GROMACS .gro file of C-alpha atoms in nm:
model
  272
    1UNK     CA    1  -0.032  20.508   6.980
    2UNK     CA    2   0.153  20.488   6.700
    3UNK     CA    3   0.524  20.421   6.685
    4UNK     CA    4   0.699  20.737   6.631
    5UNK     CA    5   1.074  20.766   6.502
    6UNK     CA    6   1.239  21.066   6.452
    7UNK     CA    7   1.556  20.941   6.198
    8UNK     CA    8   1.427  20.735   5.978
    9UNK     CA    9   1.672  20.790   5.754
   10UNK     CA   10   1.953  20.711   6.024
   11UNK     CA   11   2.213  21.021   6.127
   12UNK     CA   12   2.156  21.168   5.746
   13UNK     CA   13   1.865  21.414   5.835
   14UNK     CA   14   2.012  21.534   6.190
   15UNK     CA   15   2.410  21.545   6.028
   16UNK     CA   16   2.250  21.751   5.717
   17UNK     CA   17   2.045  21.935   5.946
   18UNK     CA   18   2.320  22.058   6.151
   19UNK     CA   19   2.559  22.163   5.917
   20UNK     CA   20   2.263  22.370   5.748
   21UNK     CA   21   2.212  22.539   6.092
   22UNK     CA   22   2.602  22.604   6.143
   23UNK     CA   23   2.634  22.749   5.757
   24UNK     CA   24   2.330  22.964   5.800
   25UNK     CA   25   2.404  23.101   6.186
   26UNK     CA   26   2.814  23.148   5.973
   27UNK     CA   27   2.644  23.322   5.693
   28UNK     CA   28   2.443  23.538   5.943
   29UNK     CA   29   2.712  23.650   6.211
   30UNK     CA   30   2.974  23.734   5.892
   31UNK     CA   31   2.678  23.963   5.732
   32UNK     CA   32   2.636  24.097   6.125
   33UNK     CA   33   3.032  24.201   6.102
   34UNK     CA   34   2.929  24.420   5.814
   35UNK     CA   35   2.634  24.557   5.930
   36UNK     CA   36   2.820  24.705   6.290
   37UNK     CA   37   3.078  24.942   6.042
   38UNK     CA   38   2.747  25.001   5.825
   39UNK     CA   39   2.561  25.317   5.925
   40UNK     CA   40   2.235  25.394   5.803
   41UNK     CA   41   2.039  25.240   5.563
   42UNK     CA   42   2.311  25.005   5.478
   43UNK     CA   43   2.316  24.876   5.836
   44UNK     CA   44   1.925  24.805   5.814
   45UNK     CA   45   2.054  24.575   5.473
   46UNK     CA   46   2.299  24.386   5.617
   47UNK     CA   47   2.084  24.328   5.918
   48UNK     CA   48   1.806  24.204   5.704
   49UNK     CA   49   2.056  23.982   5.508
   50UNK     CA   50   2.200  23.819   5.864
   51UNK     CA   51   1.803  23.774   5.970
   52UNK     CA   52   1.753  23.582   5.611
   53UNK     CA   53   2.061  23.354   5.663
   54UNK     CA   54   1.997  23.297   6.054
   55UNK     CA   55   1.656  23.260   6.022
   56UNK     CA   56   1.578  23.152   5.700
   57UNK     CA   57   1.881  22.904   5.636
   58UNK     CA   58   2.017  22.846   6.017
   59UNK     CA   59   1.668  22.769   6.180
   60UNK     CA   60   1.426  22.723   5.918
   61UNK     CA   61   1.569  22.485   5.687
   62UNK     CA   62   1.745  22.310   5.975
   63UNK     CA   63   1.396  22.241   6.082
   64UNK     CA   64   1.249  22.130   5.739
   65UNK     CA   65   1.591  21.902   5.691
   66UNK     CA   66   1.505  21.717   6.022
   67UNK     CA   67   1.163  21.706   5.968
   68UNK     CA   68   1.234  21.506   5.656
   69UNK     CA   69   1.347  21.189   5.954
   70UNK     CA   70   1.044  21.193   6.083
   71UNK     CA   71   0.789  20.927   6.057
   72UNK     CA   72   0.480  20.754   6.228
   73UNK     CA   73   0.416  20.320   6.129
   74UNK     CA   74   0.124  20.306   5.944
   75UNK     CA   75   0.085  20.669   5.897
   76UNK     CA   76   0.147  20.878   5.546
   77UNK     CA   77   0.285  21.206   5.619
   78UNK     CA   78   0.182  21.507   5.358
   79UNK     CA   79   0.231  21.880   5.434
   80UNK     CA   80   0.045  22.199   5.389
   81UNK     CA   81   0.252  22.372   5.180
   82UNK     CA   82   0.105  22.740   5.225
   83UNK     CA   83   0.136  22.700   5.650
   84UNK     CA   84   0.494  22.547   5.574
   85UNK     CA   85   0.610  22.854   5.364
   86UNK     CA   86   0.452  23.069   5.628
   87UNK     CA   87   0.637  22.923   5.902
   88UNK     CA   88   0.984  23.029   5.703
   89UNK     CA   89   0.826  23.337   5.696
   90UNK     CA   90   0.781  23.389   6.075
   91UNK     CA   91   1.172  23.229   6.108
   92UNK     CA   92   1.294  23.534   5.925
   93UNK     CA   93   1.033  23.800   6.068
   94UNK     CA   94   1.141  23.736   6.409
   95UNK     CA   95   1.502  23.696   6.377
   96UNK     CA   96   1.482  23.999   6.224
   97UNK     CA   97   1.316  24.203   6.488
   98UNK     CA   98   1.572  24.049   6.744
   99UNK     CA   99   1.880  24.164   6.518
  100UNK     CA  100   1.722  24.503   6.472
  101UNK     CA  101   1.636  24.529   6.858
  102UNK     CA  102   1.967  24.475   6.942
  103UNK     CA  103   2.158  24.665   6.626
  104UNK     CA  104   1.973  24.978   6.703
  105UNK     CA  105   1.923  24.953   7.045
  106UNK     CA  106   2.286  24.929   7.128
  107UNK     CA  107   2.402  24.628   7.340
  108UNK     CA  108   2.226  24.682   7.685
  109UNK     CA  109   2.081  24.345   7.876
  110UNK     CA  110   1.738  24.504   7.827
  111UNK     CA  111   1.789  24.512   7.459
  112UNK     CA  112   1.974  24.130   7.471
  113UNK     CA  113   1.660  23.989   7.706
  114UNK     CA  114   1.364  24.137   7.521
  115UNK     CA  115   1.486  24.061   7.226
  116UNK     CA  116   1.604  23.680   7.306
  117UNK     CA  117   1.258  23.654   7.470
  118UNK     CA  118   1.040  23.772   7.150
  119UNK     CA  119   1.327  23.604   6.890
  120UNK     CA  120   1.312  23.276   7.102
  121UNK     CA  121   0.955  23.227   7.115
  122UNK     CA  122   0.927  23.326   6.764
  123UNK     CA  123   1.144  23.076   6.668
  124UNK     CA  124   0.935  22.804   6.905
  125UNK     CA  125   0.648  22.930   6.726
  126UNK     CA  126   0.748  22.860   6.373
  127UNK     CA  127   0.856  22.538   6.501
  128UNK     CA  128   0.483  22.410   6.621
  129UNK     CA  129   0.345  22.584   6.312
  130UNK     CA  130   0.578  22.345   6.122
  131UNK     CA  131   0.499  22.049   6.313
  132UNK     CA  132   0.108  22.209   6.219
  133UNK     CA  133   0.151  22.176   5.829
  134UNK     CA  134   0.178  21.786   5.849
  135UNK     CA  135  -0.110  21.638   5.789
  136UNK     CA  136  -0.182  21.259   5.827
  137UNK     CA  137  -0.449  21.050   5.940
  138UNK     CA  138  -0.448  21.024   6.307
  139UNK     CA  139  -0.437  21.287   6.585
  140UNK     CA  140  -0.109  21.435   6.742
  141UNK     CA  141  -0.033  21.491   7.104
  142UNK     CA  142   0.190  21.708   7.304
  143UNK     CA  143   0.387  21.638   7.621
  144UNK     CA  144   0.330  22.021   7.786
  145UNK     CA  145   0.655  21.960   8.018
  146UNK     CA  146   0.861  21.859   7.676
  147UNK     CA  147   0.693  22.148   7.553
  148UNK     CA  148   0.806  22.400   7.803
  149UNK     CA  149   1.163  22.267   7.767
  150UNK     CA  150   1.155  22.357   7.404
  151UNK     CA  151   1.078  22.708   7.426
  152UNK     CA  152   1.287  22.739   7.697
  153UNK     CA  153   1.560  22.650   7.504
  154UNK     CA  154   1.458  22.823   7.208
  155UNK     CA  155   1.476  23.203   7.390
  156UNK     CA  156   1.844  23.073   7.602
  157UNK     CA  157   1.933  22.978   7.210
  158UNK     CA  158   1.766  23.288   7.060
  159UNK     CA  159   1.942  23.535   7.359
  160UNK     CA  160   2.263  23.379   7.338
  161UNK     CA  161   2.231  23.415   6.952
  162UNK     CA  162   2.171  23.796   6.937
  163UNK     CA  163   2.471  23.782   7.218
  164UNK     CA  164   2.667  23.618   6.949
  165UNK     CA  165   2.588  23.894   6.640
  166UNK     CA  166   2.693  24.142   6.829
  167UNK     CA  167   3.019  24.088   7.029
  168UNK     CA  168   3.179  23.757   6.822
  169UNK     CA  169   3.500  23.922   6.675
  170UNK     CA  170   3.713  23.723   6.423
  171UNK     CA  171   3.691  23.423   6.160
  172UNK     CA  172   3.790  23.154   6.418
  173UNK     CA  173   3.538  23.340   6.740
  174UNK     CA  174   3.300  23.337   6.431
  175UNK     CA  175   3.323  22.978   6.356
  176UNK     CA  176   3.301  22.879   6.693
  177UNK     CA  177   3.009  23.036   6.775
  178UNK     CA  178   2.823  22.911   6.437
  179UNK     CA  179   2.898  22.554   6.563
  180UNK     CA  180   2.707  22.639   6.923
  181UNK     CA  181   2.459  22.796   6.771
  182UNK     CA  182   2.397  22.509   6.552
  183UNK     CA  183   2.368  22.244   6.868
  184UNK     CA  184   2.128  22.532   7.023
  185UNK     CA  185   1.924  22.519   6.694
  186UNK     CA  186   1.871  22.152   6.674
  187UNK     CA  187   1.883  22.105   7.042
  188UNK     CA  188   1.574  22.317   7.044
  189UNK     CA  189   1.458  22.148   6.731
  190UNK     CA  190   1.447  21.790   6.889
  191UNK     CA  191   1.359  21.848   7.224
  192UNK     CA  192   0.997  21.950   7.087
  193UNK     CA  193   1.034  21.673   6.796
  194UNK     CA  194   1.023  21.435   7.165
  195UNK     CA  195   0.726  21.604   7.280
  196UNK     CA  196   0.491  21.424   6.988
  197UNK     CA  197   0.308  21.158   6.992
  198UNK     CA  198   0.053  21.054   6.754
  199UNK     CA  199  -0.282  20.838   6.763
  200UNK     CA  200  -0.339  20.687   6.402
  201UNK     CA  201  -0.695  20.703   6.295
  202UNK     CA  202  -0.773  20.461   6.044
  203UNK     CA  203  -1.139  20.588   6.009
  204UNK     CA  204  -1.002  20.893   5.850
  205UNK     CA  205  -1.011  21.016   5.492
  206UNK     CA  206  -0.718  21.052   5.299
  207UNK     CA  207  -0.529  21.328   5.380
  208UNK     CA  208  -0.418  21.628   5.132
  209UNK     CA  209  -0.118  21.795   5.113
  210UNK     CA  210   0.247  21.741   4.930
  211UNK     CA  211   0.424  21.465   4.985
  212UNK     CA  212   0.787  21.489   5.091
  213UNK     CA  213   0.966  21.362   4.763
  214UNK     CA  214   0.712  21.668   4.601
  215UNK     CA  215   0.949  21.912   4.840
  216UNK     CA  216   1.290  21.795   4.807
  217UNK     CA  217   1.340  21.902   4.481
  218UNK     CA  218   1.261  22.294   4.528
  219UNK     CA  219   1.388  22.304   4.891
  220UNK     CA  220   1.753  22.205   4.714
  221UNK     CA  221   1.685  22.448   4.455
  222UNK     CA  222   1.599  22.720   4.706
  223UNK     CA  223   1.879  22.659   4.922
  224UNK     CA  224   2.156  22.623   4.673
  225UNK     CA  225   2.026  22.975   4.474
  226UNK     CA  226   2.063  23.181   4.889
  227UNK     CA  227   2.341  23.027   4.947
  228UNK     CA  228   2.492  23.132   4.654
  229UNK     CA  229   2.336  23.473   4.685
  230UNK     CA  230   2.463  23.520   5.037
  231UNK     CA  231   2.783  23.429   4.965
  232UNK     CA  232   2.827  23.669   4.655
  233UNK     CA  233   2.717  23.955   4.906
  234UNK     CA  234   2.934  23.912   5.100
  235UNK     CA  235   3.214  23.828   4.899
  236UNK     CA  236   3.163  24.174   4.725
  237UNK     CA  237   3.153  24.359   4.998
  238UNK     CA  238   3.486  24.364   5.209
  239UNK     CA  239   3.459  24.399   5.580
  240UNK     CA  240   3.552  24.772   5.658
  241UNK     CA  241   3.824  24.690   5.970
  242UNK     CA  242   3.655  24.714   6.351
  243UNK     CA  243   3.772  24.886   6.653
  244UNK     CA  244   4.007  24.667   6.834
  245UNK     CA  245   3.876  24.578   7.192
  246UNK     CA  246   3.555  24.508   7.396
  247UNK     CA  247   3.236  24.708   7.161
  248UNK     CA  248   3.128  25.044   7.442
  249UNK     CA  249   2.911  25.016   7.710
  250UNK     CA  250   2.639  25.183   7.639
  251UNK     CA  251   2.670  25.441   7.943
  252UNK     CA  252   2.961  25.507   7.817
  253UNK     CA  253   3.073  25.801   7.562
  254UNK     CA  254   3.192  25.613   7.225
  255UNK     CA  255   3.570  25.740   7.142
  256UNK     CA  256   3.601  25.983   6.852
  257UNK     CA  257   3.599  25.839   6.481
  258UNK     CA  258   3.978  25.904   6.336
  259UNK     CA  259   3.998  26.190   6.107
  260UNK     CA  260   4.019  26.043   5.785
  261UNK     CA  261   3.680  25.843   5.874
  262UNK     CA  262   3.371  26.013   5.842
  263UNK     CA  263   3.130  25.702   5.951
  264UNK     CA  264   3.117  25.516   6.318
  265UNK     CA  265   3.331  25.228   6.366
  266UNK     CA  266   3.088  25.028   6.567
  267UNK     CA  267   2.726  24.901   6.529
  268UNK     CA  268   2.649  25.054   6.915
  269UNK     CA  269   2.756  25.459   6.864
  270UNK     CA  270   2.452  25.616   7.073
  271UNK     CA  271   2.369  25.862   6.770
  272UNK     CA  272   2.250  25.606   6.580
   0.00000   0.00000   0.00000
């Protein structure tokens, strides 16, 4: 069995990949402030916007970034670049349905659970279709039980996640629950990174793919150009104020808009 270590390049891949997790779950939970005083089809934007920043930036490229510490002695480690992209894909695709499920469906614990559920092992999927695109020459293993553990705490990270979009109130509650999120992500991230092992095989053929230093260059690109772009949306677009208090249960009636107001306060009013 080969000798697997997962920070090869010390505490600079699991640092970087945290604080890429914490900006991305920020970015996403400041775009899901908009979205609950957004009615309409300018709801379904910012939600899309808060899926691309949780998913694509909090979870996906915290996964790529820690993926860049792994290594196997004796083994060379390319990736499949088309299975890679589509495993960003499925980050944002399934964040998004959770954010939708629980945007439209008002906040009700059927809403929270189905959606944590579906978002969490979405998110556990994209992670073993990461883990997928590496090819190398020798076989890889999986420890079921470490397995297990990882989606586990992929839909508890997912649920509490979606708990998060919808009832964190204020810059510093915001902030807070960015940096939790952030432990969940890589928590979730790692725990299945323990699960590998691998069995070089010598008496393979060279294996295809792009090599790592190939990816570094666009993945900096990529994330420098969202970033930016997130952050210009929603620096243009002012935060209309919230209703002070606990958001409605959903059972009960939602209190009248004020006069002057002709749009919902709040991201759960049952007519929408």
């Amino acid at each position: 069995m080969g000798h697997v270590d997962h920070f090869s390049h010390g505490a600079l891949t699991p640092v970087l990949a945290y604080a890429m997790s914490c900006v991305g779950a920020l970015l996403g939970l400041l775009c899901m402030a908009r979205a609950r005083t957004s009615t309409g089809s300018s709801r379904a934007q910012w939600l899309s916007v808060a899926a691309l920043s949780i998913g694509g930036t909090g979870i996906w490229v915290m996964h790529f970034i820690a993926m860049l510490g792994f290594r196997v002695s004796g083994v060379e480690i390319r990736y499949d670049v088309s299975l890679t992209l589509i495993s960003a894909l499925v980050a944002v695709l399934v964040v998004g349905a959770g954010l939708f499920l629980v945007g439209y469906g008002g906040f009700r614990t059927s809403a929270l659970l189905v959606g944590g559920v579906f978002t969490g092992a979405g998110v556990a999927a994209m992670h073993y279709l990461g883990m997928a695109a590496m090819n190398m020459s020798g076989r890889i293993g999986y420890a079921p039980l470490t397995v297990a553990a990882s989606v586990l705490i992929a839909v508890v990270a997912a649920t509490a996640a979606l708990w998060f979009a919808v009832r964190v109130r204020g810059m510093w509650a915001t902030l807070g629950a960015s940096l939790i999120m952030g432990v969940a992500v890589s928590g979730m991230h790692y725990t299945g990174m323990f699960a590998v092992h691998v069995h070089p095989d010598p008496s393979m053929t060279a294996v295809g793919g792009a090599r790592v230093a190939d990816l570094i260059g666009p993945l900096i690109v990529g994330i420098s150009l969202v970033a930016m772009l997130l952050l210009a949306i929603i620096a243009v677009n002012p935060r209309d104020e919230e209703p002070r208090g606990p958001a409605p249960r959903p059972d009960e009636p939602a209190p009248p808009p004020p006069a002057e107001r002709e749009r919902p306060g709040s991201l759960f009013d049952p007519r929408h």
